Amino acid sequence: MAKTIENLLSEERRFPPPTAFARAAIAQPGIFERADADYLRFWEAEAERLQWRERWRQVLDDSKAPFYRWFTGGKLNVTESCLDRHLATAGDRVAYYWEGEPGDKRTLTYRELHAEVCRLANALKSLGVRKGNTVAIYMGMVPELPIALLACARIGAPHSVVFGGFSAESLGERIRDAGAVAVITADGAWRRGRVVPLKESVDEALANAPTVRHAIVLRRAGNEIRMRAGRDHWYHEIVPKAAASCAPEPMDAEDLLFILYTSGSAGKPKGIAHTTGGYLTQVAATHRYVFDIKPEDRFWCTADCGWVTGHSYVVYGPLANGATSLIYEGTPDFPDKDRWWKLIADYRVTILYTAPTAIRTFMKWGDDYPRRRDLSSLRLLGSVGEPINPEAWMWYHATIGGGRCPIVDTWWQTETGAILISPLPGITTAKPGSATRPLPGIAADVVDEHGRSVPLGGGGYLVIRRPWPAMLRTIHGAPERYLDVYWRRFPGLYFPGDGCKRDLDGYYWLLGRVDDVMLVSGHNISTTEVESALVAHPAVAEAAVVGRADPITGQAIAAFVVLKAAVAGDDALITALRDHVARKIGAVAKPASIVFTEDLPKTRSGKIMRRLLRDISEERKLGDVTTLANADIVETIRGRAAHSPPSE
Ligand code: WT7
């Protein structure tokens, strides 16, 4: 990685803002200094753009830092900013164009979306869901998914969206941790022409989730399901007959808006807690100035609402800004590999926000697919989820953007709630591969292992020096873990867990995770989680998992497995283990390769040396082996890894 960056810096590829962006939402560079001079006033001005019931007394309460509180005393319901306030001026504007994978279409204006949200909110109320009750949501990308988030917000019930690709077991664990009282789901979801049986997973999860009293089930894929009387309710039977107006529940600025689970290196997922006023303030602000959003834009953020990107830039940010978005249900290769480009042409999409893993996949498929379609409506491109390698950046810029669209490479996390580091398209000169600089109001830095700021030109750990409105407030049910994971490494500084290098212009070059969390296709997966799943299989004695660089998925999961005595390690077992992990965690966590070995490289204290396994997986010279207790095993594993082709 470091080498790539050096090469790049010497090449000095720079992309200044195109003249078309001279009148972008933010085009005056003075904004950085102004925000820096009084960052609380800067964020307060952003909060003033939202609809509040009562004004806050204090912008930031840091008396219990790092349990920061923003806009304390303020009262609002996020759905009033996202829906009600647009009705008078833009009720007939399209909020969502939606296309299903089979090709069915739906359009929802702000007025229609408002009515749908109110109906579902009333249906939830009729089932006894109250302010403060958590509701789990497990669906595909159908219009009812954003509607479900907003309906929960309308009545003050925190939502916990679980990505539809997660297994029944993962869903159950998240439902239990959140103590959800209801689930909103669908019979199934369309994915690559097949049905993902969502309700089946819900049934399995609920067998062991006693807090859930009700499930609302959307009919989407038409697959046969079981409905349990008293607990399960068809969406189409209870929602359309509910009233189309529902008074918004006034919420405190610091009331919980949602929990969203993200992988932790200790195996157990972390329920990231986001609250109301600060979160909406910052997602609305960043959506407006990073994407330079205009009423006539057609914005397409391709993320699923199961990830934070979908929460912030499919639902809350765009709706707070009264924007028009596209939502697509399915995969990019159905029925053919030009589906996204056809969607962009059909809907005249102007802004595309997607992930490097998708971009690399399209590169692999070849230029012919995007060339078939008219992409001239695009004016801005975005990237998120992992560092975008310069080759992919250049391809995205030339082949998708026609050389005319700026690219915003946006760095953020589930925990940060909103984008923190990114170019501003009207101001920033981009360098391919760099997320450029912290946004106005954000104080980032790069420090060494003692927490000392590293001068420009050096590398170390990324930290954030001042709180920001959309920051996580805690880990649900685990405040000590919140302190441990984010605040104890560098006291007083927020530590996101990413390595970072800063060049002499002060540009940030993100280097990936420094802990044992892997980033596979932009999804955060912990090594411990996959290891635990492998070890749960009856044939497995021990397992070590590492992320190795992969040209398509960013990182691919390489597993090293010690089998129980008398178990033969053959191809059938490799397949069985991969399926087993998919069942336990989800298909995204399937190891790309599995190597059987008699032992794992360990330190004398018995700690697995994953660093060496990474070296082996990436075919590097081995690093320091002096602390190794069993040196010979490394060579054995290396020989085997070289002879075992990846399973996919
Ligand atoms: C991790 C957070 C934010 C939504 C998607 C991922 C990596 C994210 C970038 C970027 C380099 C990036 C970081 C971060 N990451 N965006 N533009 N450049 N790295 O959310 O699952 O919480 O993962 O994704 O390593 O810590 P997440």
XYZ file of C-alpha atoms and ligand atoms in Angstrom:
675
model
C 0.000 0.000 0.000
C 2.660 2.484 1.083
C 4.529 1.885 -2.150
C 1.474 2.533 -4.283
C 1.027 5.845 -2.555
C 4.623 6.908 -3.066
C 4.266 6.118 -6.751
C 1.146 8.144 -6.942
C 2.564 11.141 -5.197
C 5.422 11.194 -7.623
C 3.008 11.031 -10.517
C 1.109 14.046 -9.175
C -2.165 13.285 -10.815
C -4.497 16.101 -9.810
C -8.073 16.865 -10.748
C -9.169 20.437 -9.947
C -12.911 21.168 -9.665
C -14.505 21.447 -13.114
C -15.802 24.916 -13.975
C -19.364 23.558 -13.878
C -18.915 23.396 -10.091
C -18.079 27.079 -9.643
C -21.545 27.498 -8.135
C -21.575 24.351 -6.025
C -23.368 24.271 -2.650
C -20.043 25.247 -1.162
C -17.644 27.020 -3.467
C -15.894 29.430 -1.092
C -12.746 27.933 0.454
C -13.124 30.327 3.421
C -15.624 27.878 4.895
C -12.812 25.765 6.361
C -11.367 28.666 8.342
C -14.777 29.909 9.430
C -15.829 26.470 10.652
C -12.531 26.013 12.403
C -12.701 29.375 14.168
C -16.017 28.438 15.849
C -17.020 24.883 15.092
C -19.959 24.927 17.503
C -21.453 27.914 15.729
C -20.810 26.164 12.406
C -22.812 23.099 13.468
C -25.471 25.215 15.115
C -26.096 26.979 11.803
C -26.527 23.562 10.161
C -28.991 22.491 12.866
C -30.996 25.662 12.230
C -31.779 24.377 8.737
C -33.870 21.559 10.216
C -37.390 21.639 11.603
C -37.378 21.755 15.417
C -40.265 21.754 17.875
C -38.173 23.399 20.558
C -34.779 25.013 20.229
C -31.796 23.532 22.057
C -30.356 25.166 25.146
C -26.772 24.084 24.512
C -25.004 23.098 21.262
C -22.562 20.662 22.883
C -22.611 19.245 26.376
C -19.183 17.740 27.054
C -19.587 17.424 30.816
C -19.585 13.602 30.593
C -17.075 13.305 27.732
C -16.627 11.144 25.740
C -20.367 10.581 26.201
C -21.027 13.779 24.268
C -24.498 15.257 23.875
C -25.507 17.606 21.073
C -28.282 20.215 20.918
C -29.413 19.362 24.421
C -32.908 20.430 25.344
C -33.894 20.550 21.659
C -37.029 18.716 20.539
C -37.802 17.412 17.069
C -39.048 14.463 15.106
C -36.738 13.672 12.173
C -39.678 12.796 9.919
C -40.944 16.397 10.075
C -37.676 17.575 8.518
C -37.642 14.666 6.061
C -41.303 14.697 5.030
C -43.853 17.151 6.490
C -41.959 20.338 5.784
C -41.650 19.517 2.075
C -45.374 19.017 1.572
C -46.256 22.691 1.167
C -43.478 23.473 -1.316
C -42.546 20.164 -2.920
C -45.279 17.639 -2.108
C -45.402 16.468 -5.731
C -41.643 16.151 -6.077
C -40.474 12.565 -6.388
C -38.745 11.316 -3.248
C -37.999 7.842 -4.613
C -37.972 6.241 -7.995
C -37.857 2.539 -7.316
C -37.170 -0.356 -9.624
C -37.465 -3.988 -8.621
C -35.057 -6.579 -9.914
C -37.731 -8.197 -12.131
C -38.333 -4.747 -13.691
C -41.432 -3.591 -11.808
C -41.476 0.130 -11.003
C -42.856 2.495 -8.394
C -42.646 6.234 -7.892
C -43.272 7.872 -4.533
C -43.713 11.630 -4.250
C -43.054 13.309 -0.920
C -46.813 13.448 -0.337
C -47.233 9.732 -1.041
C -44.224 8.795 1.039
C -45.566 10.846 3.935
C -48.906 9.015 3.756
C -47.266 5.573 3.564
C -45.031 6.338 6.531
C -47.998 7.512 8.593
C -49.989 4.373 7.727
C -47.234 2.018 8.799
C -46.623 4.148 11.905
C -50.300 3.777 12.826
C -50.177 0.030 12.149
C -47.181 -0.289 14.484
C -49.059 1.661 17.132
C -52.100 -0.574 16.740
C -49.851 -3.537 17.550
C -48.799 -1.822 20.756
C -45.385 -0.552 19.654
C -44.585 2.551 21.694
C -41.979 5.288 21.943
C -38.721 3.747 23.127
C -39.520 0.175 21.908
C -36.953 -1.138 19.452
C -38.142 -2.534 16.120
C -35.960 -4.853 14.020
C -36.183 -4.492 10.230
C -35.091 -7.316 7.914
C -36.024 -6.707 4.271
C -34.691 -6.352 0.769
C -34.388 -2.993 -0.991
C -38.085 -2.335 -1.510
C -39.791 1.048 -0.925
C -41.229 -0.352 2.288
C -37.705 -0.494 3.721
C -37.144 3.295 3.960
C -40.828 3.554 4.843
C -40.217 1.198 7.777
C -37.276 3.242 9.092
C -39.303 6.436 8.874
C -42.428 4.886 10.428
C -40.361 3.858 13.448
C -38.870 7.341 13.679
C -42.364 8.827 13.422
C -43.496 7.112 16.631
C -40.144 7.339 18.436
C -39.359 3.628 18.215
C -35.626 3.129 17.568
C -35.017 0.918 14.536
C -32.411 -1.773 14.194
C -31.997 -2.711 10.546
C -30.355 -6.060 9.912
C -29.033 -6.503 6.367
C -31.163 -9.036 4.461
C -28.033 -11.019 3.566
C -27.363 -11.919 7.196
C -28.254 -15.385 8.456
C -31.051 -16.324 10.862
C -28.474 -16.758 13.584
C -27.009 -13.266 13.100
C -30.506 -11.814 12.978
C -31.461 -13.595 16.211
C -28.352 -12.377 18.006
C -29.052 -8.772 16.964
C -32.733 -8.985 17.913
C -31.830 -10.302 21.363
C -29.107 -7.748 21.971
C -31.442 -4.882 21.011
C -34.439 -6.373 22.853
C -36.656 -5.715 19.819
C -40.420 -6.010 20.372
C -41.404 -6.286 16.701
C -39.920 -7.217 13.337
C -40.770 -5.744 9.944
C -39.866 -8.157 7.157
C -40.974 -9.622 3.817
C -41.751 -13.110 2.550
C -38.605 -12.915 0.425
C -36.338 -10.653 -1.558
C -35.310 -10.853 -5.216
C -31.645 -11.414 -5.747
C -30.121 -12.409 -9.082
C -33.404 -13.893 -10.258
C -33.833 -16.004 -7.138
C -35.778 -15.538 -3.939
C -33.966 -15.016 -0.646
C -36.367 -16.548 1.901
C -36.336 -13.766 4.496
C -39.376 -14.900 6.464
C -37.890 -18.354 6.909
C -34.869 -16.774 8.619
C -37.142 -14.621 10.753
C -39.064 -17.721 11.895
C -35.809 -19.391 12.845
C -34.525 -16.300 14.650
C -37.779 -15.745 16.528
C -37.776 -19.282 17.887
C -35.144 -17.928 20.231
C -36.109 -14.273 20.651
C -38.822 -13.996 23.307
C -39.002 -10.185 23.331
C -40.587 -10.080 19.858
C -44.386 -10.036 20.010
C -45.253 -9.102 16.423
C -43.965 -9.445 12.892
C -45.267 -7.411 9.955
C -44.693 -9.286 6.710
C -44.642 -7.600 3.306
C -45.603 -9.765 0.344
C -42.849 -9.204 -2.160
C -41.498 -12.368 -3.740
C -44.648 -14.493 -3.438
C -42.750 -17.463 -2.022
C -44.671 -19.702 0.287
C -44.259 -18.921 3.968
C -45.794 -19.835 7.279
C -47.719 -17.182 9.188
C -47.990 -17.729 12.890
C -51.434 -16.627 14.149
C -51.350 -13.816 16.689
C -47.725 -12.975 15.980
C -47.484 -12.507 12.203
C -49.479 -9.909 10.254
C -49.518 -9.328 6.513
C -48.467 -5.791 5.649
C -51.229 -5.563 3.036
C -53.862 -6.503 5.584
C -53.013 -3.974 8.272
C -51.220 -1.042 6.611
C -53.498 0.167 3.761
C -56.474 0.463 6.097
C -54.554 2.487 8.687
C -55.023 6.280 8.709
C -52.742 8.313 6.415
C -51.897 10.815 9.082
C -50.043 10.247 12.306
C -48.848 12.961 14.657
C -45.068 12.879 14.948
C -43.809 11.949 18.398
C -41.759 14.867 19.776
C -38.318 13.489 20.577
C -35.445 14.831 22.569
C -32.404 15.674 20.445
C -30.551 12.952 22.343
C -33.242 10.250 22.130
C -32.119 7.084 20.349
C -32.971 7.139 16.620
C -31.448 3.792 15.740
C -29.060 1.013 16.572
C -26.958 -0.477 13.798
C -24.690 -3.454 14.355
C -21.140 -3.503 13.107
C -18.465 -6.133 13.601
C -16.143 -5.848 16.529
C -12.769 -7.482 16.865
C -13.953 -9.291 20.002
C -16.376 -11.331 17.904
C -19.633 -10.024 19.318
C -21.157 -7.368 17.049
C -21.359 -3.848 18.438
C -24.746 -2.113 18.493
C -23.781 1.390 17.421
C -26.214 3.871 18.975
C -27.182 7.011 17.041
C -29.445 9.746 18.346
C -31.794 12.245 16.765
C -30.800 15.922 16.436
C -27.058 15.756 15.844
C -27.334 12.814 13.477
C -29.892 14.481 11.214
C -27.994 17.780 11.306
C -24.813 16.257 9.994
C -26.223 13.788 7.464
C -28.297 16.591 5.933
C -25.326 18.988 5.873
C -22.846 16.515 4.394
C -25.343 15.255 1.833
C -25.900 18.839 0.716
C -22.324 19.956 0.361
C -20.412 16.772 -0.496
C -22.880 15.862 -3.246
C -23.763 19.466 -4.120
C -27.389 18.349 -4.171
C -29.916 20.380 -6.169
C -33.713 19.946 -6.446
C -33.380 18.776 -10.059
C -30.755 16.128 -9.250
C -31.442 12.417 -9.360
C -29.314 10.930 -6.689
C -28.459 7.237 -6.573
C -26.717 5.828 -3.537
C -26.451 2.132 -4.333
C -26.005 0.991 -0.712
C -28.539 -1.270 0.969
C -30.398 0.267 3.918
C -28.910 -2.563 5.966
C -25.669 -0.563 6.111
C -25.082 2.877 7.552
C -24.594 4.297 4.057
C -28.211 3.409 3.319
C -29.426 4.988 6.567
C -27.571 8.256 6.037
C -27.565 8.681 2.245
C -30.603 6.742 1.001
C -32.985 7.766 3.765
C -32.199 10.608 6.170
C -29.778 12.906 4.286
C -31.544 12.980 0.912
C -35.025 13.303 2.422
C -33.984 16.093 4.795
C -32.763 17.939 1.698
C -35.929 17.243 -0.295
C -33.885 15.358 -2.883
C -35.011 12.831 -5.494
C -33.352 9.417 -5.204
C -33.313 6.152 -7.096
C -33.553 2.816 -5.309
C -32.844 -0.463 -7.075
C -33.685 -3.792 -5.515
C -31.378 -6.294 -7.147
C -27.877 -7.165 -8.254
C -25.905 -5.324 -10.965
C -25.691 -8.389 -13.221
C -29.370 -9.179 -13.594
C -30.536 -9.837 -16.214
C -27.191 -8.678 -17.624
C -24.065 -6.906 -16.466
C -25.234 -3.538 -17.762
C -28.224 -3.223 -15.417
C -26.817 -0.258 -13.454
C -25.883 1.619 -16.603
C -29.354 1.010 -18.012
C -30.865 2.373 -14.778
C -28.698 5.487 -14.998
C -29.792 6.026 -18.603
C -33.485 5.303 -17.923
C -33.764 7.570 -14.867
C -31.249 10.199 -15.994
C -29.301 9.751 -12.766
C -27.040 12.748 -12.101
C -25.121 11.580 -9.003
C -23.892 8.032 -8.394
C -22.551 7.024 -4.974
C -21.134 3.501 -4.751
C -18.283 1.363 -3.415
C -14.831 0.505 -4.758
C -15.639 -3.209 -4.708
C -18.462 -2.589 -7.195
C -16.234 -0.409 -9.341
C -13.551 -3.113 -9.476
C -16.156 -5.706 -10.433
C -17.333 -3.522 -13.313
C -13.728 -3.051 -14.439
C -13.369 -6.820 -14.522
C -16.519 -7.209 -16.581
C -15.138 -4.778 -19.140
C -15.947 -1.432 -20.738
C -18.435 -2.838 -23.174
C -21.291 -2.863 -20.631
C -21.165 0.828 -19.630
C -20.508 1.793 -23.281
C -23.836 0.299 -24.315
C -25.719 2.952 -22.352
C -26.039 6.707 -22.274
C -24.339 7.924 -19.095
C -24.276 11.590 -20.075
C -26.700 12.592 -17.302
C -24.054 11.933 -14.641
C -22.372 15.014 -13.176
C -20.831 13.740 -9.912
C -19.504 10.399 -8.673
C -18.897 9.178 -5.131
C -17.065 6.322 -3.475
C -17.263 4.849 0.027
C -16.402 1.785 2.060
C -12.686 1.282 1.656
C -9.736 2.980 0.047
C -10.341 3.276 -3.692
C -7.247 2.190 -5.523
C -6.036 4.738 -8.079
C -6.591 2.380 -11.028
C -10.236 2.024 -10.066
C -10.518 5.789 -9.494
C -9.172 6.497 -12.986
C -11.484 3.945 -14.571
C -14.506 5.321 -12.709
C -13.568 8.847 -13.763
C -13.007 8.038 -17.425
C -15.420 5.225 -18.222
C -18.380 6.098 -15.990
C -17.828 9.820 -15.529
C -16.800 10.497 -19.124
C -13.876 12.509 -17.727
C -16.242 15.341 -16.719
C -17.476 14.276 -13.240
C -15.590 15.030 -10.031
C -15.214 12.035 -7.708
C -15.853 12.422 -3.996
C -13.967 9.695 -2.110
C -15.781 9.829 1.225
C -14.233 8.413 4.377
C -16.488 7.591 7.309
C -17.785 4.709 9.433
C -20.931 3.246 10.945
C -19.733 4.953 14.121
C -19.224 8.412 12.628
C -22.787 8.417 11.231
C -21.861 10.835 8.461
C -18.987 11.600 6.103
C -15.985 13.178 7.883
C -13.237 13.242 5.240
C -14.025 14.002 1.616
C -13.411 16.408 -1.216
C -15.908 19.235 -1.723
C -16.629 19.134 -5.451
C -16.585 22.924 -5.900
C -13.373 23.505 -3.971
C -11.107 20.504 -3.665
C -8.500 19.383 -6.148
C -8.750 15.590 -6.042
C -5.852 13.146 -6.096
C -6.903 9.609 -7.093
C -6.662 7.341 -4.060
C -6.909 10.059 -1.404
C -10.071 11.016 0.489
C -8.363 14.452 0.525
C -9.181 16.502 3.651
C -11.452 16.632 6.691
C -14.722 18.435 5.975
C -15.431 21.839 7.533
C -16.074 21.495 11.255
C -14.075 18.241 11.530
C -10.737 18.162 13.341
C -8.807 15.095 12.169
C -5.155 14.329 12.720
C -2.569 11.591 12.231
C -0.685 10.521 15.362
C 2.073 8.104 16.315
C 1.657 5.278 18.834
C 2.040 7.767 21.711
C -0.725 9.978 20.373
C 1.649 12.700 19.164
C 0.722 14.471 15.957
C 2.855 13.284 13.038
C 4.134 16.073 10.761
C 2.859 16.234 7.180
C 4.536 13.628 5.021
C 4.325 10.987 7.752
C 1.991 8.148 8.588
C 0.369 6.693 11.673
C -3.107 6.393 13.149
C -6.071 8.480 12.097
C -7.765 10.265 15.030
C -10.560 12.803 15.402
C -9.803 15.581 17.882
C -13.186 17.181 18.452
C -16.654 15.669 18.750
C -19.043 15.922 15.783
C -22.858 15.933 15.817
C -23.536 12.553 14.114
C -21.037 10.618 16.230
C -22.107 7.419 17.931
C -23.180 8.042 21.511
C -22.278 4.613 22.883
C -22.371 0.904 22.121
C -25.851 -0.315 22.992
C -25.733 -1.954 26.404
C -21.927 -1.769 26.598
C -20.671 1.701 27.598
C -17.343 0.312 28.879
C -16.714 -1.269 25.502
C -17.430 2.109 23.889
C -14.639 3.634 25.982
C -12.285 0.719 25.327
C -12.709 0.492 21.600
C -12.729 4.168 20.654
C -11.269 6.323 23.448
C -8.657 4.444 25.485
C -5.961 3.965 22.858
C -5.357 7.731 22.691
C -6.950 9.484 25.673
C -9.133 12.403 24.633
C -9.016 11.445 20.948
C -11.469 9.349 18.964
C -9.670 6.404 17.351
C -11.501 4.975 14.318
C -9.073 2.044 13.936
C -7.644 3.124 10.569
C -4.059 3.667 9.567
C -3.421 6.829 7.598
C -0.702 8.762 5.866
C -0.738 12.485 5.194
C 1.142 13.995 2.273
C 2.859 17.364 2.226
C -0.337 19.060 1.029
C -2.133 17.728 4.111
C -4.124 15.184 2.075
C -5.223 12.026 3.908
C -4.434 8.610 2.402
C -6.343 5.951 4.304
C -4.493 2.680 4.726
C -7.175 0.305 5.998
C -7.790 -1.165 9.439
C -5.008 -1.568 11.934
C -6.887 -4.152 14.018
C -8.142 -7.560 13.037
C -11.215 -6.357 11.253
C -11.376 -7.245 7.572
C -13.058 -5.144 4.929
C -14.675 -7.488 2.425
C -16.584 -5.749 -0.354
C -16.840 -2.736 1.921
C -18.280 -4.756 4.800
C -16.631 -4.854 8.149
C -16.076 -8.458 9.234
C -14.002 -9.450 12.210
C -11.488 -12.285 12.069
C -12.727 -13.541 15.427
C -16.277 -13.794 14.171
C -15.313 -16.026 11.227
C -12.928 -18.053 13.372
C -15.637 -18.644 15.936
C -17.975 -19.816 13.196
C -15.368 -22.222 11.794
C -14.518 -23.618 15.189
C -18.216 -24.226 15.803
C -18.112 -26.881 13.040
C -17.677 -30.432 14.409
C -14.690 -31.185 12.152
C -12.685 -28.123 13.191
C -10.245 -27.926 16.062
C -8.800 -24.515 15.534
C -8.944 -21.789 12.960
C -7.187 -18.567 12.092
C -8.519 -16.111 9.582
C -6.865 -13.166 7.887
C -7.823 -10.669 5.223
C -5.609 -10.786 2.182
C -5.580 -8.112 -0.481
C -8.000 -8.931 -3.269
C -8.338 -7.016 -6.514
C -12.143 -7.206 -6.474
C -13.402 -7.335 -2.908
C -10.654 -5.215 -1.284
C -9.880 -7.952 1.143
C -10.700 -11.635 0.769
C -10.970 -13.993 3.701
C -8.186 -16.587 3.899
C -8.790 -19.301 6.490
C -6.280 -21.695 8.036
C -7.948 -24.620 9.691
C -6.679 -27.321 12.025
C -8.957 -30.331 11.795
C -9.860 -32.659 14.581
C -7.920 -35.902 14.561
C -9.211 -38.549 12.163
C -11.022 -35.999 10.014
C -9.870 -35.941 6.410
C -9.486 -32.519 4.852
C -10.821 -32.808 1.317
C -12.623 -30.534 -1.144
C -16.019 -31.631 0.130
C -15.092 -30.424 3.598
C -13.893 -27.088 2.215
C -17.292 -26.596 0.605
C -19.048 -27.694 3.782
C -17.045 -25.259 5.914
C -17.671 -22.355 3.583
C -21.405 -23.067 3.623
C -21.298 -23.407 7.370
C -19.797 -19.915 7.758
C -22.394 -18.516 5.350
C -25.135 -20.029 7.479
C -23.680 -18.725 10.728
C -22.781 -15.202 9.625
C -23.850 -14.622 6.044
C -22.514 -15.232 2.557
C -20.277 -12.149 2.716
C -18.178 -13.871 5.421
C -17.486 -17.049 3.402
C -13.730 -17.675 3.298
C -12.371 -17.318 -0.236
C -9.766 -19.971 0.517
C -9.285 -22.601 3.196
C -5.962 -24.294 3.890
C -5.792 -27.303 6.223
C -2.814 -27.464 8.542
C -1.674 -29.446 11.592
C -0.837 -26.353 13.577
C -1.014 -22.564 13.500
C 1.914 -20.200 13.964
C 1.831 -19.032 17.563
C 3.800 -16.938 19.968
C 5.117 -18.501 23.118
C 2.169 -17.141 25.000
C -0.070 -19.006 22.567
C -1.290 -16.006 20.560
C -1.863 -16.798 16.909
C 0.436 -14.703 14.730
C -1.983 -13.585 12.072
C 0.623 -11.231 10.691
C 2.599 -14.235 9.407
C -0.500 -15.792 7.906
C -1.136 -12.507 6.130
C 2.411 -12.605 4.792
C 1.835 -16.131 3.535
C -1.524 -15.259 1.989
C -0.116 -12.280 0.188
C 3.013 -14.198 -0.822
C 5.366 -11.857 0.967
C 8.687 -12.541 2.595
C 7.924 -13.446 6.194
C 8.245 -10.692 8.778
C 9.869 -11.123 12.165
C 9.593 -14.770 13.248
C 11.690 -14.567 16.397
C 8.738 -14.694 18.789
C 7.402 -17.800 17.079
C 7.150 -20.946 19.179
C 6.776 -23.376 16.269
C 8.794 -22.032 13.355
C 8.621 -25.081 11.049
C 4.872 -24.958 10.690
C 5.098 -21.689 8.783
C 7.007 -23.294 5.915
C 4.574 -26.206 5.828
C 1.601 -23.877 5.621
C 3.319 -21.787 3.003
C 3.857 -24.819 0.802
C 0.216 -25.799 1.094
C -1.159 -22.330 0.551
C 0.828 -22.103 -2.680
C -0.821 -25.306 -3.913
C -4.356 -24.522 -2.904
C -6.220 -22.391 -5.399
C -8.906 -20.092 -3.983
C -12.310 -21.729 -3.714
C -13.976 -18.949 -5.700
C -14.399 1.475 7.628
C -15.795 1.667 8.165
C -19.012 4.318 5.897
C -19.873 3.360 5.258
C -19.289 2.103 4.759
C -18.362 1.377 5.670
C -13.244 2.000 5.683
C -14.803 3.657 4.578
C -13.450 4.714 3.250
C -12.746 5.523 2.315
C -10.771 4.437 2.934
C -12.703 3.763 3.985
C -12.432 2.445 6.873
C -13.482 2.622 7.947
N -13.572 3.117 4.793
N -14.737 4.609 3.648
N -13.381 6.438 1.552
N -11.410 5.353 2.199
N -11.376 3.622 3.824
O -18.745 1.467 7.012
O -18.574 -0.887 7.802
O -18.450 1.046 9.427
O -16.554 0.535 7.849
O -14.440 1.427 6.213
O -11.534 1.440 7.220
O -12.970 2.525 9.252
P -18.132 0.502 8.083
